[in-house]
PDB file of C-alpha atoms in Angstrom:
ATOM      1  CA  UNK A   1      42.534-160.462 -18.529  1.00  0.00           C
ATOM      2  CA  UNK A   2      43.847-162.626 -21.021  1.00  0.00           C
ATOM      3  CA  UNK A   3      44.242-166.480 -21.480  1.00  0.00           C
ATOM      4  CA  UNK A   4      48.122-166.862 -21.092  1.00  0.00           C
ATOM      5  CA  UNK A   5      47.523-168.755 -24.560  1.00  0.00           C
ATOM      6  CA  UNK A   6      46.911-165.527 -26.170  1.00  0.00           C
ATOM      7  CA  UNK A   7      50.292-163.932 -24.897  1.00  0.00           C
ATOM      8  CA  UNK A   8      52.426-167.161 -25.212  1.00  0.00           C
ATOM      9  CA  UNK A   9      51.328-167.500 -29.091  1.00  0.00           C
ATOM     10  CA  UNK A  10      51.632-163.799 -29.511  1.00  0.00           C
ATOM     11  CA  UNK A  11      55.264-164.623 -28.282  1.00  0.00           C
ATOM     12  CA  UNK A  12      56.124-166.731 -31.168  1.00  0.00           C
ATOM     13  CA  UNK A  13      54.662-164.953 -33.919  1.00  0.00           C
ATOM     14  CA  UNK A  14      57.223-161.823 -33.393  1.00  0.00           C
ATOM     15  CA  UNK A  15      59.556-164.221 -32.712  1.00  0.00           C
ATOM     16  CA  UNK A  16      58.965-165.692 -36.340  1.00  0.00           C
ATOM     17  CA  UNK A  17      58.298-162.237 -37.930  1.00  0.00           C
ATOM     18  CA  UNK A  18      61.110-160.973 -36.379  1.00  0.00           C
ATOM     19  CA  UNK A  19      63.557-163.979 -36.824  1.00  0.00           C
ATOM     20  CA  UNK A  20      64.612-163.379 -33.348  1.00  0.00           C
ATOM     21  CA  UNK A  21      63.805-166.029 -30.103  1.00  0.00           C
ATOM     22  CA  UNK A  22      64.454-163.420 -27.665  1.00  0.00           C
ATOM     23  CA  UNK A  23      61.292-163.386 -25.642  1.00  0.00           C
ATOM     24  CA  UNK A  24      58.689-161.181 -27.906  1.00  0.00           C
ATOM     25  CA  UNK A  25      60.948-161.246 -30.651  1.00  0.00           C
ATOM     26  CA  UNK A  26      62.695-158.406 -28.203  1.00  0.00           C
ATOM     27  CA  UNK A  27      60.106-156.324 -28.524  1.00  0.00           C
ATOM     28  CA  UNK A  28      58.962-154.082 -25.705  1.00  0.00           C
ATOM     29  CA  UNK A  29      55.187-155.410 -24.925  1.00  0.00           C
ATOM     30  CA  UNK A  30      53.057-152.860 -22.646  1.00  0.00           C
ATOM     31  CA  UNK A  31      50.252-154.757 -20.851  1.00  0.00           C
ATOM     32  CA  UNK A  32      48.170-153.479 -18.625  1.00  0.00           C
ATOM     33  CA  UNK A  33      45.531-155.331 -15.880  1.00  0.00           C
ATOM     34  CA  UNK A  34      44.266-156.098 -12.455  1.00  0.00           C
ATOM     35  CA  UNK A  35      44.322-159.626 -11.131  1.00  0.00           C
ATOM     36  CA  UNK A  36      41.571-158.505  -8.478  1.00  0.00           C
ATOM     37  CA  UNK A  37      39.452-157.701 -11.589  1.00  0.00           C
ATOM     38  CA  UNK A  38      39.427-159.472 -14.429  1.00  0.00           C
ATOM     39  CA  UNK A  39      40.458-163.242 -14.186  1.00  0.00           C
ATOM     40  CA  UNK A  40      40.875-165.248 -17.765  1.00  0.00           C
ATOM     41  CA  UNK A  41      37.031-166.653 -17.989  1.00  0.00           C
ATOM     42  CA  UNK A  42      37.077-170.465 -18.186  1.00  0.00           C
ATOM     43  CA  UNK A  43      33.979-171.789 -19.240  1.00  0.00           C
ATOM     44  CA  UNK A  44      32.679-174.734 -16.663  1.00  0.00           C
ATOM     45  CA  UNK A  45      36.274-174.564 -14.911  1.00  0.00           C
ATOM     46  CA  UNK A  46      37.422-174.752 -11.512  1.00  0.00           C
ATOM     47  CA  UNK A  47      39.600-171.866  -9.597  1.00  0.00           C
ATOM     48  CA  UNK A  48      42.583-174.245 -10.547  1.00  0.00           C
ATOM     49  CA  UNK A  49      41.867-174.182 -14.333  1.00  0.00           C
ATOM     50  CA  UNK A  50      41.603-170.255 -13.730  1.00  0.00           C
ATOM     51  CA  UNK A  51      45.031-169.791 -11.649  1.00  0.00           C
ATOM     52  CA  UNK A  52      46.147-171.876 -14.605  1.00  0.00           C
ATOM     53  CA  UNK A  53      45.078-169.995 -17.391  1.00  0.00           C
ATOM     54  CA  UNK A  54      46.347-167.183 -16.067  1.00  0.00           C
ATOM     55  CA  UNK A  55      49.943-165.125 -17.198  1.00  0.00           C
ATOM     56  CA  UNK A  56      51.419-165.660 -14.099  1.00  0.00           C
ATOM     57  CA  UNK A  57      51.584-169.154 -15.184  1.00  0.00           C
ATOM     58  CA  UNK A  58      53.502-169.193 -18.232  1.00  0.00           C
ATOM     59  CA  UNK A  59      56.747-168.719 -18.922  1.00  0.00           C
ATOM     60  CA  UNK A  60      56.685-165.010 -20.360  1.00  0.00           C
ATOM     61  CA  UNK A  61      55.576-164.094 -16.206  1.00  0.00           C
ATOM     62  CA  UNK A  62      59.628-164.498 -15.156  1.00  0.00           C
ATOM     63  CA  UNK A  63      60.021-161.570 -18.181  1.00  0.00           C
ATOM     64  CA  UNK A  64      57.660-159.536 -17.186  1.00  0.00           C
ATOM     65  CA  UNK A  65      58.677-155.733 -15.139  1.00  0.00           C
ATOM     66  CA  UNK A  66      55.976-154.797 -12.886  1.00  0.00           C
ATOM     67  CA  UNK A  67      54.691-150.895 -12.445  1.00  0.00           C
ATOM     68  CA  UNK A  68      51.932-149.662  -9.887  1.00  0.00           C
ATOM     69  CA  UNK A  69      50.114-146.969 -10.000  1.00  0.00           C
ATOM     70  CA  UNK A  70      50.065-145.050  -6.600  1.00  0.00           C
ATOM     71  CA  UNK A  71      48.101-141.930  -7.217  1.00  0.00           C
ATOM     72  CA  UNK A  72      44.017-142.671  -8.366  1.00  0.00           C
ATOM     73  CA  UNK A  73      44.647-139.362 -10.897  1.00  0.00           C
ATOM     74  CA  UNK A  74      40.907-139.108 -11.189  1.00  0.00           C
ATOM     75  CA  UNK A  75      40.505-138.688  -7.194  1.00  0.00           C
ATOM     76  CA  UNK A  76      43.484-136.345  -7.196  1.00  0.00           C
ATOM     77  CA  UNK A  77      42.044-133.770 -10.319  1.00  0.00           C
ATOM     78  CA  UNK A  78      38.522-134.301  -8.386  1.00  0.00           C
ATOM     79  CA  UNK A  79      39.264-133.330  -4.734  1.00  0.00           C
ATOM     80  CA  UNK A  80      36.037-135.385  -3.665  1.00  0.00           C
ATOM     81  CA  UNK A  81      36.858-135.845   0.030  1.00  0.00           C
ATOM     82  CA  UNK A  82      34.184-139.181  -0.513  1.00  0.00           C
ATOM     83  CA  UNK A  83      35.772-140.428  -3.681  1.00  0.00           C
ATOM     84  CA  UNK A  84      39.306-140.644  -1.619  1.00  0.00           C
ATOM     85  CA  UNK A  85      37.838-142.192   1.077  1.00  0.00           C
ATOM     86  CA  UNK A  86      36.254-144.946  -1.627  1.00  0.00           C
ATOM     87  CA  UNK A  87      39.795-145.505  -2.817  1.00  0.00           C
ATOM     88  CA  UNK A  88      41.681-146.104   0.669  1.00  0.00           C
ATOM     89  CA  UNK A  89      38.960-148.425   1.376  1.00  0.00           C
ATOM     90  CA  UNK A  90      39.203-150.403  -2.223  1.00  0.00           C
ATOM     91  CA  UNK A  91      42.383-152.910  -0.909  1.00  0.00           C
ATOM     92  CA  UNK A  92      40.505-153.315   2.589  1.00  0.00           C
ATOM     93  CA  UNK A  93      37.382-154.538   0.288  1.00  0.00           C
ATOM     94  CA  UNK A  94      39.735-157.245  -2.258  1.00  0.00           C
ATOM     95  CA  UNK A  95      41.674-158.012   0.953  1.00  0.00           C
ATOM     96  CA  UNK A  96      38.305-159.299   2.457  1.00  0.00           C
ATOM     97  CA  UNK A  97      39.415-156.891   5.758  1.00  0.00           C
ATOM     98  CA  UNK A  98      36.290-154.591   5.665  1.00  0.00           C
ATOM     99  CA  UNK A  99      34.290-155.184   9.270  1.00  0.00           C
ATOM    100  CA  UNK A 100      30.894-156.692   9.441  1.00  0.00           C
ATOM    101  CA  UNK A 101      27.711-155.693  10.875  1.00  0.00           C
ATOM    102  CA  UNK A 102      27.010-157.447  13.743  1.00  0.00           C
ATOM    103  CA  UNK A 103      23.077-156.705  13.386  1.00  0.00           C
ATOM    104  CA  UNK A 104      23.359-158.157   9.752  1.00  0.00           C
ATOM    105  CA  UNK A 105      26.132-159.777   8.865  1.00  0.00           C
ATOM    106  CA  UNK A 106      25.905-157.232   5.649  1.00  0.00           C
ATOM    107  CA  UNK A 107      29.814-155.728   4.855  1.00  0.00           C
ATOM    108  CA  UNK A 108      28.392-152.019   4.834  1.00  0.00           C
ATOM    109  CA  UNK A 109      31.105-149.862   2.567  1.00  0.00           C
ATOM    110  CA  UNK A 110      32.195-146.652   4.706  1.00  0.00           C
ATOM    111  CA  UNK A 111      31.151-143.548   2.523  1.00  0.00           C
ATOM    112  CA  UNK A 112      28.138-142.245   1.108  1.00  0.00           C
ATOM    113  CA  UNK A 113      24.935-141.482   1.805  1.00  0.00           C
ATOM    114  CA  UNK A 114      22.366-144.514   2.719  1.00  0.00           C
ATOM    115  CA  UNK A 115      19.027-144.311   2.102  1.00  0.00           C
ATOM    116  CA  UNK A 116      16.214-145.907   3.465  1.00  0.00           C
ATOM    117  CA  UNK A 117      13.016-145.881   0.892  1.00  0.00           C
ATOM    118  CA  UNK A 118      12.439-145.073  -2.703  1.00  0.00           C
ATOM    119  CA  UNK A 119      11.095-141.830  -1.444  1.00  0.00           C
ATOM    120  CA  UNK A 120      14.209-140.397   0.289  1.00  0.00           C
ATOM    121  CA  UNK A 121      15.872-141.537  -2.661  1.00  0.00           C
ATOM    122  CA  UNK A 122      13.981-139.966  -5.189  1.00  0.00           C
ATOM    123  CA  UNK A 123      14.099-136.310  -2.863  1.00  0.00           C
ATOM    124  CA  UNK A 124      18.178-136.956  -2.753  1.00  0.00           C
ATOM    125  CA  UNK A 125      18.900-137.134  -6.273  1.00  0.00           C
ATOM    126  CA  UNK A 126      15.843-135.478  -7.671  1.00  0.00           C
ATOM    127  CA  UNK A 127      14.561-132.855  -5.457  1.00  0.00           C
ATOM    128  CA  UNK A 128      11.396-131.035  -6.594  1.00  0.00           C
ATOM    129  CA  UNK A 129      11.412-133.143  -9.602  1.00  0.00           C
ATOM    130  CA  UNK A 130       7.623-132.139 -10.774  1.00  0.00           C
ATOM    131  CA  UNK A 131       8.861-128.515 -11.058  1.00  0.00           C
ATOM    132  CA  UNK A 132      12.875-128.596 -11.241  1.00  0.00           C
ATOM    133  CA  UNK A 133      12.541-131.707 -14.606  1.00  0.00           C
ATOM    134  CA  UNK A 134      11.553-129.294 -17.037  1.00  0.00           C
ATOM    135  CA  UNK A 135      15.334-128.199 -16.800  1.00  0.00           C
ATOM    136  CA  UNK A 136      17.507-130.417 -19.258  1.00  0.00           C
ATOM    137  CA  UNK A 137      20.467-128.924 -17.456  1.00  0.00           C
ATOM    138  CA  UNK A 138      19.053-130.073 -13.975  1.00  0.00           C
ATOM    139  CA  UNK A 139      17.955-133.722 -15.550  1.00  0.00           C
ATOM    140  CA  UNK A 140      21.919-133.947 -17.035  1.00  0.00           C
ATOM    141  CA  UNK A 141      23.511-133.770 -13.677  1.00  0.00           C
ATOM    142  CA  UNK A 142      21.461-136.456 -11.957  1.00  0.00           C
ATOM    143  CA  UNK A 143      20.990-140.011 -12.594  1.00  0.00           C
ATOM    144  CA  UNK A 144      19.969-143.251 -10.878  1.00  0.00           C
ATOM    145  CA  UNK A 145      22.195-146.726 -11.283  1.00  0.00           C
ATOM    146  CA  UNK A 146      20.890-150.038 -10.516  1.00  0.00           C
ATOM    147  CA  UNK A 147      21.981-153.461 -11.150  1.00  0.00           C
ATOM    148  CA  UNK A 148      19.140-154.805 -12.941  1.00  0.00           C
ATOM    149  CA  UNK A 149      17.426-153.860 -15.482  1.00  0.00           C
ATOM    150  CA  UNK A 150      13.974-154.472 -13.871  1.00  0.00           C
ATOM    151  CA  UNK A 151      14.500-152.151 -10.876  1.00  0.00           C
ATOM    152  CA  UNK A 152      15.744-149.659 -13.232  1.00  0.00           C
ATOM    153  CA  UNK A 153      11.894-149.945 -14.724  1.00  0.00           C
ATOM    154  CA  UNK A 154      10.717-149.641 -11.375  1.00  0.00           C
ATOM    155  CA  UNK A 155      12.603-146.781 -10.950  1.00  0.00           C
ATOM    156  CA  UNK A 156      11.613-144.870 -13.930  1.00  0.00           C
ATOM    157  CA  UNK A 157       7.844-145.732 -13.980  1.00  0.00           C
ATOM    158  CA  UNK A 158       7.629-144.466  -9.859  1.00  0.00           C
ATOM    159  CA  UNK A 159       9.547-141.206 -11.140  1.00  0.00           C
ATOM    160  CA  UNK A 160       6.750-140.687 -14.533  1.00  0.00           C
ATOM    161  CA  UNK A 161       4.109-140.562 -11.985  1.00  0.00           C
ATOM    162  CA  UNK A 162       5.879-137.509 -10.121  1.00  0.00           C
ATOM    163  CA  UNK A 163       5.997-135.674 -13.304  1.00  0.00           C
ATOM    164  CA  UNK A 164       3.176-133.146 -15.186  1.00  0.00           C
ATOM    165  CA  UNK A 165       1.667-134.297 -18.381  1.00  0.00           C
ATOM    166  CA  UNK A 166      -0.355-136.844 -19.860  1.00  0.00           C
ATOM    167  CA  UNK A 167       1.478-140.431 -20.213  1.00  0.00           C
ATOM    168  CA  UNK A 168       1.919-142.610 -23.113  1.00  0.00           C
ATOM    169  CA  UNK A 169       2.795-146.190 -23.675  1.00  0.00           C
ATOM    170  CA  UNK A 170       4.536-147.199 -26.591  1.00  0.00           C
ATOM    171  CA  UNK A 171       4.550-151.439 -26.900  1.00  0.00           C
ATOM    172  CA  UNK A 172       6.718-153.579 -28.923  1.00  0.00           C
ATOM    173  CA  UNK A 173       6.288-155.766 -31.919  1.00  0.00           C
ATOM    174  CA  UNK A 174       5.841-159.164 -30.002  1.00  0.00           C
ATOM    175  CA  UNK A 175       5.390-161.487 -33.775  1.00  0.00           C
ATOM    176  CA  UNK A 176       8.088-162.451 -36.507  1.00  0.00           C
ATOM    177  CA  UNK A 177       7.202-161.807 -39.984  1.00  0.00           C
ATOM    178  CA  UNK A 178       8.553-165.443 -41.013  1.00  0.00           C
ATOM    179  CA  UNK A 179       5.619-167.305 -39.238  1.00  0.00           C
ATOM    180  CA  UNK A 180       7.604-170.515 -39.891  1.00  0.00           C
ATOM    181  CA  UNK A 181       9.725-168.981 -37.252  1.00  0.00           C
ATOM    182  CA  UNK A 182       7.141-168.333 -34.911  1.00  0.00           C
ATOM    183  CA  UNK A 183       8.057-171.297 -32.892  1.00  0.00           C
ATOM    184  CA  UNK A 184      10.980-170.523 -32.299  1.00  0.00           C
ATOM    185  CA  UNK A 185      10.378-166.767 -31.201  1.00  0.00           C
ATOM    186  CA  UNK A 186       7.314-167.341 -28.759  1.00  0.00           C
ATOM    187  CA  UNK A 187       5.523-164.171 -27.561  1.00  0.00           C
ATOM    188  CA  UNK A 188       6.444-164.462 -24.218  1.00  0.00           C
ATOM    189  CA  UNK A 189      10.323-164.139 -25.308  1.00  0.00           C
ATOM    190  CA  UNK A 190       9.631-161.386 -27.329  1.00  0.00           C
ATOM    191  CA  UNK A 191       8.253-159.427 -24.678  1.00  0.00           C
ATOM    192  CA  UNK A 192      10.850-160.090 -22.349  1.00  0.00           C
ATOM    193  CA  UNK A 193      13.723-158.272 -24.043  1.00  0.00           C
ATOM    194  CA  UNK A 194      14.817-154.535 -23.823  1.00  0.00           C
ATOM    195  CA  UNK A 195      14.218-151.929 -24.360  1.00  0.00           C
ATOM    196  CA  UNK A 196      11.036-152.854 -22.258  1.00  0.00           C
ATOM    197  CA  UNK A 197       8.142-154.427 -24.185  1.00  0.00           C
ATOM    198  CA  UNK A 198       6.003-151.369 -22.820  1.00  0.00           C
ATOM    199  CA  UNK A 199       7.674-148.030 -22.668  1.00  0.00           C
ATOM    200  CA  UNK A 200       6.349-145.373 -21.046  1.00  0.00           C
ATOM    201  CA  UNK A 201       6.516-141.852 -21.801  1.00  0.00           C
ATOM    202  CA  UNK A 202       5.576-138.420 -20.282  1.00  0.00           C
ATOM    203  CA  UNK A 203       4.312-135.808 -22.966  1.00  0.00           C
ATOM    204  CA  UNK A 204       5.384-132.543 -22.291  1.00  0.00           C
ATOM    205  CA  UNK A 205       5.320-128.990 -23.793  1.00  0.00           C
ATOM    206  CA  UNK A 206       8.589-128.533 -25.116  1.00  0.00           C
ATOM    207  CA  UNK A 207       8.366-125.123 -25.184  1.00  0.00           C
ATOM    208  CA  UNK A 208       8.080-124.909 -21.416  1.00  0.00           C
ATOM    209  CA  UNK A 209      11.921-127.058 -21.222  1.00  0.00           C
ATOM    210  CA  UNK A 210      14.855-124.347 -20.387  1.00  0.00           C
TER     211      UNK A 210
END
């Protein structure tokens, strides 16, 4: 979401190139947003300074028509029974209404499949992966998301070892060719970005992928 800063000096340019101090320079403006989303970003600044930067603030808000969507189009074309049930829950989830686990005290969303271990996740989403990855077809319709990029490298070097084939490690350039600059690039920084300072690979037979 915007600053309202943005909007209000937008507001007075097409009122100058337009020679007309109608709000907009009575133009028709099309915005589009989700308080519950995407909040102006204030750097260092409290909720106040937020509430306060955003359009609902300014005096454009009292001009503005409001439309809401009321059919998820994506959920409708789909027909996932699971996907609907994600999307009556969503305003039970912003609205802070969604039960808690007593055992816990974890908000546990109501749809999908839990797992327990990296192994029953791995036979959920890749089943028979030392025999079935040789399919690119089979690869393309599963993946894995993660928050971090570290358990994402967790993920993928747990799932190399299921696979056939000798393994490979490709590392990273971890020096600067200006060694003036060394300092200021220190080999621990280096290896610390991504891609991942070591990648590893599984070598396969491409003639044997369908």
């Amino acid at each position: 979401m915007s600053h309202k800063a943005a909007f209000e000096a937008l507001d007075r340019t097409l009122q100058d190139s337009r020679n007309n101090k109608k709000i907009m320079g009575r133009v028709t403006l099309l915005m589009a947003g989700d308080f519950r989303q995407t909040l102006p970003v204030v750097p260092r600044g409290t909720r106040a300074d937020v509430l306060r930067a955003c359009i609902k603030s300014s005096y454009i808000w009292q001009h503005v028509k409001q439309l809401t969507l009321t059919t998820n189009m994506r959920v409708h074309i789909l027909g996932d029974p699971l996907a609907a049930q994600f999307f009556n829950k969503l305003p039970d989830i912003g609205n802070g209404k969604l039960p808690q686990n007593a055992e816990d005290n974890l908000h546990h969303l109501p749809c999908g499949n839990m797992t327990a271990s990296f192994e029953e996740l791995k036979s959920k989403v890749f089943p028979n992966i030392a025999t079935n990855y040789k399919s690119h077809k089979w690869l393309c319709e599963r993946t894995i998301l993660a928050p971090r990029n570290d358990s994402v490298d967790k993920l993928n070097l747990k799932l190399l070892t299921q696979l056939q084939g000798p393994e490979c490690s490709y590392r990273s350039i971890n020096c600067v060719p200006d060694q003036q600059q060394a300092t200021h690039y220190p080999v621990e920084f280096l290896n610390s970005l991504q891609p991942p300072h070591i990648l590893y690979i599984c070598v396969y037979n491409s003639e044997t992928i369908t």
